[in-house]
Amino acid sequence: MAFKQDLAERLEKHGQGHLLRSWDDLDDAGREALAAEVASIDFDHLSRLVAELVKGEGARAEVDTDRVRPIDVVRMPQTDAERADRRRATEAGEEALAAGEVGVVVVAGGSGTRLGFPGPKGTFPIGPVSSASLFQIHAEKVVALGRRYGKQPPLYVMTSHENHDATVRFFEEHDRFGLDHVRFFVQGRMPAVDLATGAVLLAGPGQVAMSPDGHGGTLAALAAPGGEGCKPSCLDEMGDRGVRTLFYFQVDNPMVEIADPTFIGLHRRADAEMSLKVIEKLAPDEKVGVVVDVDGRPQIIEYSDLPRPLAEARNEEGQLAYWAGSIAIHVLERSFVQRLVGVHRLPFHRAVKKVPYLGEAGELVRPAEPNAVKFEQFIFDALPEARGYVVVETDRAVEFEPLKNAVGPDSPATVHQRMSDLFGSWLEQAGAVVPRRPDGTVPFAVEISPLFALDAHELKGKVEPGTTIERPIYLR
Ligand code: UTP
């Protein structure tokens, strides 16, 4: 009884006493689980977040436009000199890969609510012909890198409490896709709160509605001690393996050029601590975060926070002044992550989402409209802390088409088309003839396994020049 009273006092102090509503109906195990969950939550911190991000002014990030400038970007090479310079950067990146100094981190802890797929998003069958999963495509790229450079980069997969077991099972069922070293690490969690009141939601009787703490949770999770036994943290393990540089990407983009040596080389040559790839934003209202310079430091402003005058500003040539759209592909120095987690906590943002919850009468409510605020950290908030950085332009047709929605933009249909278009162009570069629709798209599915060719260059010599591609094809 005293136990319940202590808990109740602690929760009441923060206006969250309702979390004990089902206490009397729970058995001992249920009470212990609830008490442990409550103990894992920092309610002082949560109350501050609710005051700021749910009830207060901080719900919308303020941008001081006077301090914002366009950022310097390493643009796509146009001249021979620029191309030669890129080649030198590529060589530096290739040396790092051959020396085994590069590790790969994929974040796959998101809930994938918009896609609505019943399983971890990484297990979604996205190959336009093969139906290979996102995880398979990524893993095959890592295996292919190992073959090319003689050292396979270790792969670190961030999961959430919700999808960890299913993710590990999936890799085991597929013999880890031939990977030499893959390690799964679980990200942190935060309670979800009611959008109107800030009350923590219950997911079931005596069960707090917890959600993953955003892709920014990667940094703390990489530094956290390994769960089972006394495994070292991922960061320490990377250190032991001689990994200095981390290539970070998000599971939902099958086009990502994993551990792109040019990007790694440009980052290393600049002695950068964190770097990022950008694409040219096409219209002021395109929904992509923009990289800007604030007081001499790089910062990403989310599309929803970018003030209209900045979004619409144009330079003398008539191009958008703030065009550098982030595609969530980063390179980070391991030492930077290590330094940062010790001294700096990334800020939390609010994400308004639909979260099922236990109603007053004990019934499970599945809301039709967003009803809750989740608190998430964003990886790119680490950028202003970096002592050096490089922003590198890439071509969206080559490297960016994320799977977000079940239909419409960024859906399986658009991803299939974009992949077929890219692989079609690789085949053309290898001398094959590929039919195109009047709008330039390829009229059927084309797919190339990373194990067959990792890029257009590698495909050359593997396809008979003059071959006409007439129907769906999967090269593997
Ligand atoms: P999104 O923000 O697009 O979220 O994540 P999502 O979970 O995939 O989809 P919705 O918003 O619920 O529909 C971008 C990337 O960051 C990862 C996701 O797995 C995805 O690769 N992520 C996101 C995490 O790893 N953890 C998080 O807490 C959030």
XYZ file of C-alpha atoms and ligand atoms in Angstrom:
505
model
C 0.000 0.000 0.000
C 2.819 2.327 0.993
C 4.387 1.473 -2.349
C 1.298 2.648 -4.232
C 1.165 5.789 -2.116
C 4.767 6.708 -2.931
C 4.103 6.247 -6.611
C 0.849 8.196 -6.414
C 2.542 11.119 -4.667
C 5.283 11.213 -7.261
C 2.816 11.139 -10.142
C 0.322 13.588 -8.609
C 3.131 16.116 -8.245
C 3.376 16.114 -12.032
C -0.364 15.900 -12.734
C -0.042 12.312 -13.963
C -1.901 10.485 -11.154
C -4.275 8.851 -13.666
C -1.503 6.408 -14.608
C -2.442 4.402 -11.490
C -6.113 4.182 -12.505
C -5.988 0.411 -13.068
C -3.628 -0.322 -10.149
C -6.175 -2.200 -8.047
C -7.044 -4.496 -10.958
C -3.421 -5.453 -11.674
C -1.711 -8.566 -10.339
C 1.693 -8.341 -8.655
C 3.614 -8.724 -11.911
C 1.508 -6.014 -13.573
C 2.079 -3.643 -10.662
C 5.807 -4.273 -10.722
C 5.947 -3.672 -14.481
C 4.030 -0.408 -14.144
C 6.191 0.760 -11.236
C 9.325 -0.030 -13.274
C 7.988 1.876 -16.263
C 7.134 4.896 -14.092
C 10.590 4.716 -12.502
C 12.194 4.826 -15.957
C 10.546 8.174 -16.776
C 12.170 11.466 -15.810
C 8.962 13.316 -14.884
C 10.705 16.632 -14.150
C 12.081 16.632 -17.663
C 8.754 15.455 -19.105
C 6.860 18.246 -17.329
C 9.232 20.805 -18.831
C 8.694 19.329 -22.304
C 4.910 19.379 -21.871
C 5.008 23.010 -20.692
C 7.179 24.019 -23.613
C 6.091 21.806 -26.520
C 2.468 20.922 -25.767
C 1.085 23.903 -23.872
C 3.627 26.605 -24.559
C 5.139 28.760 -27.224
C 7.930 26.335 -28.066
C 5.571 24.201 -30.121
C 6.898 26.044 -33.154
C 10.632 26.573 -33.427
C 11.512 30.257 -33.727
C 13.882 31.228 -36.511
C 15.712 34.534 -36.301
C 15.848 35.336 -40.025
C 18.522 38.029 -39.590
C 21.036 35.414 -38.475
C 20.343 32.985 -41.307
C 22.535 32.814 -44.436
C 22.764 30.311 -47.303
C 25.263 27.552 -46.514
C 28.362 26.728 -48.570
C 27.854 23.499 -50.485
C 30.269 21.301 -52.425
C 28.202 21.275 -55.595
C 28.069 18.563 -58.257
C 31.291 18.810 -60.277
C 30.909 20.709 -63.569
C 34.470 21.201 -64.789
C 37.361 18.794 -65.400
C 39.228 20.329 -62.484
C 36.241 19.754 -60.199
C 35.883 16.195 -61.432
C 39.585 15.534 -60.808
C 39.239 16.968 -57.327
C 36.292 14.674 -56.613
C 38.315 11.705 -57.802
C 41.032 12.548 -55.281
C 38.374 12.692 -52.556
C 37.043 9.318 -53.728
C 40.490 7.817 -53.363
C 40.779 9.106 -49.807
C 37.402 7.525 -48.984
C 38.411 4.256 -50.631
C 41.550 4.162 -48.495
C 39.439 4.561 -45.369
C 37.187 1.686 -46.486
C 40.123 -0.555 -47.358
C 41.655 0.184 -43.953
C 38.437 -0.945 -42.232
C 37.964 2.488 -40.666
C 34.339 2.921 -41.753
C 31.287 1.597 -39.895
C 27.707 1.732 -41.183
C 24.744 2.765 -39.011
C 21.174 2.359 -40.236
C 18.330 3.717 -38.134
C 15.280 1.490 -38.292
C 13.516 2.202 -35.019
C 10.671 4.323 -36.435
C 7.073 3.195 -36.092
C 6.293 3.585 -39.814
C 2.748 4.725 -39.031
C 2.164 6.348 -42.417
C 3.136 3.207 -44.320
C 0.885 1.095 -42.108
C 2.863 -2.098 -42.771
C 2.488 -4.778 -40.073
C 6.180 -5.287 -39.312
C 9.432 -3.351 -39.126
C 9.688 -1.036 -42.142
C 13.063 -2.565 -43.036
C 11.311 -5.869 -43.767
C 9.044 -4.250 -46.399
C 9.464 -5.981 -49.812
C 10.544 -3.066 -51.992
C 12.638 -4.573 -54.824
C 10.642 -3.719 -57.985
C 11.172 -7.219 -59.443
C 12.678 -9.312 -56.657
C 10.538 -7.983 -53.795
C 13.771 -7.920 -51.795
C 13.286 -6.184 -48.456
C 14.834 -2.818 -47.622
C 17.111 -4.650 -45.179
C 18.235 -7.104 -47.884
C 19.089 -4.311 -50.323
C 21.073 -2.420 -47.672
C 22.827 -5.565 -46.430
C 23.807 -6.607 -49.970
C 25.398 -3.204 -50.500
C 27.493 -3.707 -47.368
C 28.529 -7.198 -48.502
C 29.420 -5.798 -51.954
C 31.521 -3.058 -50.336
C 33.420 -5.760 -48.468
C 34.156 -7.567 -51.714
C 35.284 -4.386 -53.400
C 37.546 -3.009 -50.682
C 38.655 -6.208 -48.992
C 37.154 -5.255 -45.629
C 33.420 -5.457 -44.975
C 32.236 -2.496 -42.900
C 30.461 -3.594 -39.700
C 26.732 -2.831 -39.793
C 24.901 -1.373 -36.776
C 21.103 -1.487 -36.927
C 19.125 0.727 -34.567
C 15.800 -0.797 -33.544
C 13.097 0.207 -31.072
C 11.540 -1.710 -28.186
C 8.564 -2.249 -30.508
C 10.409 -3.822 -33.430
C 13.693 -5.159 -32.024
C 12.776 -8.848 -31.761
C 11.063 -8.946 -35.159
C 14.074 -7.225 -36.759
C 16.630 -9.616 -35.267
C 14.434 -12.584 -36.224
C 14.220 -11.345 -39.815
C 17.995 -11.132 -40.162
C 18.421 -14.585 -38.568
C 15.834 -16.101 -40.929
C 17.891 -14.784 -43.847
C 21.272 -15.913 -42.501
C 22.102 -12.281 -41.837
C 22.230 -11.758 -45.612
C 25.851 -12.884 -45.604
C 27.024 -10.040 -43.368
C 30.220 -10.645 -41.399
C 29.301 -8.377 -38.522
C 25.872 -6.969 -37.775
C 24.856 -5.671 -34.376
C 21.398 -4.525 -33.302
C 20.985 -1.830 -30.669
C 17.762 -0.528 -29.162
C 16.992 3.177 -29.002
C 15.487 4.972 -26.004
C 11.803 5.683 -25.359
C 9.660 8.590 -24.285
C 6.044 8.632 -23.081
C 3.404 9.902 -25.521
C 1.064 12.554 -24.103
C -2.419 13.800 -24.908
C -2.286 16.637 -27.450
C -4.790 18.782 -25.558
C -3.858 18.195 -21.910
C -0.302 16.850 -21.802
C -1.492 13.833 -19.759
C 0.651 10.737 -20.349
C -1.371 8.174 -22.335
C -1.933 4.589 -21.251
C -1.529 1.939 -23.959
C -3.315 -0.691 -21.862
C -4.190 -1.339 -18.218
C -1.103 -0.389 -16.253
C 0.896 0.129 -19.417
C 2.297 3.522 -20.345
C 2.185 4.460 -24.056
C 5.894 4.706 -24.827
C 7.375 5.556 -28.236
C 10.861 5.627 -29.712
C 12.733 8.850 -28.944
C 13.413 9.870 -32.565
C 16.338 9.222 -34.887
C 18.414 11.589 -32.747
C 18.211 8.863 -30.103
C 20.902 7.117 -32.152
C 23.722 9.007 -30.493
C 22.859 8.079 -26.894
C 21.932 4.528 -27.942
C 25.307 4.044 -29.658
C 27.030 5.079 -26.449
C 24.850 2.999 -24.109
C 26.350 -0.203 -22.662
C 25.288 -3.285 -24.620
C 22.287 -5.071 -23.112
C 23.182 -8.723 -22.762
C 25.916 -9.455 -20.238
C 28.593 -6.830 -20.224
C 28.849 -6.135 -23.937
C 30.679 -2.890 -24.679
C 28.695 -0.026 -26.163
C 28.549 0.075 -29.969
C 30.924 3.053 -29.897
C 33.481 1.207 -27.773
C 33.162 -1.852 -29.948
C 33.733 0.293 -33.053
C 36.817 1.726 -31.378
C 38.137 -1.778 -30.713
C 37.587 -2.672 -34.365
C 39.461 0.402 -35.589
C 36.341 2.163 -36.917
C 36.826 5.943 -36.964
C 34.115 7.179 -39.291
C 30.398 6.296 -39.265
C 28.165 6.385 -42.315
C 24.593 7.043 -41.116
C 21.389 6.600 -43.108
C 17.701 5.861 -42.633
C 16.195 2.488 -43.435
C 13.467 3.805 -45.721
C 15.671 5.020 -48.609
C 16.662 2.034 -50.806
C 18.634 4.295 -53.175
C 21.223 5.414 -50.604
C 24.814 4.987 -51.740
C 26.060 3.339 -48.555
C 29.547 4.420 -47.457
C 29.964 6.509 -50.619
C 33.763 6.896 -50.746
C 33.587 10.359 -52.320
C 31.429 11.669 -49.486
C 33.675 10.044 -46.876
C 36.762 11.437 -48.611
C 35.368 14.986 -48.746
C 34.426 14.750 -45.063
C 37.822 13.452 -43.991
C 39.785 15.872 -46.136
C 38.025 18.759 -44.395
C 38.750 17.287 -40.940
C 35.011 17.403 -40.441
C 33.191 15.923 -37.457
C 29.765 15.661 -39.106
C 28.798 16.059 -42.744
C 25.640 15.733 -44.761
C 24.321 15.222 -48.260
C 21.800 17.575 -49.783
C 19.683 17.754 -52.911
C 18.469 20.839 -54.715
C 15.031 21.808 -53.468
C 12.766 22.387 -56.455
C 10.035 24.608 -55.027
C 9.685 26.879 -51.973
C 7.036 24.617 -50.441
C 8.761 21.269 -51.016
C 8.625 19.326 -47.753
C 12.290 18.870 -47.033
C 14.420 20.324 -44.217
C 16.840 22.992 -45.436
C 20.481 23.345 -44.398
C 21.400 26.935 -43.584
C 24.198 28.857 -41.922
C 23.295 30.421 -38.566
C 26.067 32.540 -37.069
C 28.656 30.594 -39.036
C 27.364 27.164 -38.020
C 25.324 24.692 -40.034
C 21.766 24.083 -38.979
C 18.764 22.337 -40.476
C 15.451 24.146 -40.413
C 12.455 21.881 -40.855
C 10.219 22.788 -43.771
C 7.372 23.600 -41.401
C 9.577 26.067 -39.485
C 11.158 27.817 -42.476
C 9.722 31.354 -42.612
C 8.024 32.137 -45.919
C 10.429 34.968 -46.905
C 13.376 32.601 -46.555
C 11.637 29.741 -48.348
C 10.862 32.050 -51.284
C 14.108 34.067 -51.339
C 16.004 33.846 -54.626
C 19.583 34.709 -55.571
C 20.661 36.898 -58.485
C 20.348 33.987 -60.907
C 16.752 33.476 -59.843
C 17.445 30.197 -58.001
C 16.130 29.496 -54.515
C 18.627 30.996 -52.061
C 17.876 28.287 -49.504
C 17.901 25.269 -51.778
C 20.019 22.746 -49.873
C 17.501 20.082 -48.828
C 18.736 17.494 -46.338
C 18.174 13.825 -47.204
C 19.241 12.426 -43.829
C 22.507 10.934 -45.031
C 25.419 11.766 -42.751
C 28.983 10.956 -41.961
C 30.023 11.347 -38.336
C 33.342 10.851 -36.628
C 33.100 8.287 -33.831
C 35.095 10.630 -31.587
C 32.500 13.366 -32.210
C 29.623 11.149 -31.096
C 31.641 10.105 -28.053
C 32.379 13.732 -27.130
C 28.824 14.880 -27.752
C 26.955 12.302 -25.684
C 29.072 13.148 -22.675
C 28.266 16.849 -22.639
C 25.236 17.635 -24.749
C 21.659 16.409 -24.786
C 19.931 16.930 -28.115
C 16.721 18.949 -27.799
C 13.335 17.266 -28.125
C 10.795 18.233 -30.782
C 7.098 17.529 -30.846
C 5.627 15.071 -33.337
C 1.834 15.080 -33.492
C 0.638 11.539 -34.231
C -2.254 9.090 -33.858
C -1.621 6.999 -30.752
C -4.159 4.370 -29.545
C -4.917 4.822 -25.848
C -6.983 3.541 -22.963
C -10.116 5.658 -22.464
C -11.684 6.658 -19.133
C -13.920 3.596 -19.132
C -11.006 1.259 -19.778
C -11.777 0.839 -23.503
C -9.021 0.984 -26.164
C -9.551 4.040 -28.377
C -8.111 4.083 -31.904
C -8.205 7.771 -32.855
C -9.118 8.772 -36.392
C -7.209 12.044 -36.078
C -3.841 12.820 -34.475
C -4.454 12.930 -30.724
C -1.024 12.762 -29.172
C 2.379 14.373 -28.955
C 5.452 12.169 -29.155
C 8.788 13.650 -28.127
C 11.580 13.063 -30.600
C 15.211 14.009 -30.955
C 16.580 14.684 -34.432
C 20.056 13.575 -35.471
C 20.694 16.811 -37.325
C 20.565 18.845 -34.105
C 24.092 17.546 -33.548
C 25.295 19.546 -36.569
C 25.866 22.928 -34.905
C 28.046 21.151 -32.328
C 30.425 19.791 -34.973
C 33.835 21.475 -35.124
C 34.036 20.950 -38.870
C 31.478 19.982 -41.476
C 31.003 19.524 -45.211
C 27.725 19.817 -47.087
C 27.816 17.782 -50.294
C 25.296 18.006 -53.122
C 23.960 14.832 -54.678
C 21.448 14.063 -57.398
C 18.020 13.108 -56.090
C 17.356 10.830 -59.071
C 20.363 8.799 -58.031
C 20.170 8.716 -54.289
C 16.871 9.663 -52.710
C 13.406 8.161 -52.785
C 12.249 7.262 -49.276
C 9.376 4.905 -48.534
C 7.012 6.803 -46.257
C 3.408 6.288 -47.411
C 1.192 3.414 -48.555
C 0.009 5.379 -51.615
C 0.802 8.690 -53.336
C 4.196 10.360 -53.005
C 7.034 8.379 -51.389
C 5.086 5.134 -51.670
C 6.015 1.679 -53.044
C 4.841 2.804 -56.507
C 7.124 5.871 -56.631
C 10.060 3.952 -55.158
C 9.679 1.150 -57.742
C 9.588 3.679 -60.569
C 12.603 5.610 -59.303
C 14.626 2.420 -58.837
C 13.706 1.163 -62.311
C 14.659 4.530 -63.815
C 18.033 4.492 -62.054
C 18.853 0.900 -63.007
C 17.659 1.635 -66.548
C 20.189 4.444 -66.767
C 22.962 2.156 -65.470
C 22.101 -0.311 -68.232
C 22.191 2.482 -70.819
C 25.595 3.593 -69.547
C 26.718 -0.014 -70.021
C 25.594 0.172 -73.670
C 22.167 -1.510 -73.434
C 19.043 -0.104 -75.051
C 16.237 0.623 -72.591
C 12.825 1.872 -73.749
C 11.555 5.072 -72.161
C 8.124 6.667 -71.929
C 7.761 10.210 -73.325
C 8.365 11.582 -69.802
C 11.678 9.704 -69.627
C 10.604 6.996 -67.190
C 11.239 3.287 -67.806
C 7.956 1.471 -68.678
C 8.613 -1.728 -66.693
C 10.442 -2.876 -63.595
C 14.226 -3.072 -63.733
C 16.376 -4.140 -60.814
C 20.043 -4.871 -60.231
C 21.197 -6.585 -57.057
C 24.082 -4.775 -55.335
C 25.844 -8.146 -55.455
C 25.713 -7.999 -59.274
C 26.831 -4.377 -59.544
C 27.132 -1.718 -56.885
C 27.142 1.141 -59.377
C 26.935 2.012 -63.066
C 30.682 1.731 -63.447
C 30.735 -1.852 -62.172
C 27.900 -2.823 -64.515
C 29.986 -1.922 -67.555
C 31.486 -5.074 -68.966
C 28.802 -7.237 -67.370
C 26.199 -6.398 -70.034
C 26.633 -6.979 -73.751
C 26.561 -3.521 -75.429
C 23.583 -3.246 -77.773
C 21.412 -5.610 -75.701
C 17.798 -4.457 -75.809
C 15.855 -4.710 -72.578
C 12.265 -5.525 -73.464
C 10.671 -6.798 -70.280
C 11.113 -6.718 -66.490
C 14.587 -7.828 -65.533
C 16.429 -8.603 -62.295
C 20.190 -8.926 -62.563
C 21.714 -10.815 -59.677
P 10.349 9.045 -40.010
O 10.400 10.296 -39.261
O 9.995 9.119 -41.441
O 9.351 8.077 -39.243
O 11.709 8.292 -39.829
P 8.846 6.607 -39.520
O 8.767 5.955 -38.216
O 9.663 5.867 -40.528
O 7.412 6.798 -40.128
P 6.101 7.538 -39.546
O 6.447 8.977 -39.359
O 5.702 6.857 -38.263
O 5.127 7.294 -40.639
C 12.809 8.493 -40.654
C 13.819 7.409 -40.332
O 14.245 7.492 -38.992
C 14.024 6.269 -38.324
C 12.969 5.531 -39.126
O 13.070 4.131 -38.927
C 13.306 5.977 -40.530
O 14.400 5.210 -41.006
N 13.557 6.541 -36.950
C 12.584 7.447 -36.738
C 14.115 5.839 -35.919
O 15.025 4.998 -36.113
N 13.666 6.096 -34.659
C 12.707 6.997 -34.389
O 12.351 7.167 -33.209
C 12.137 7.689 -35.457
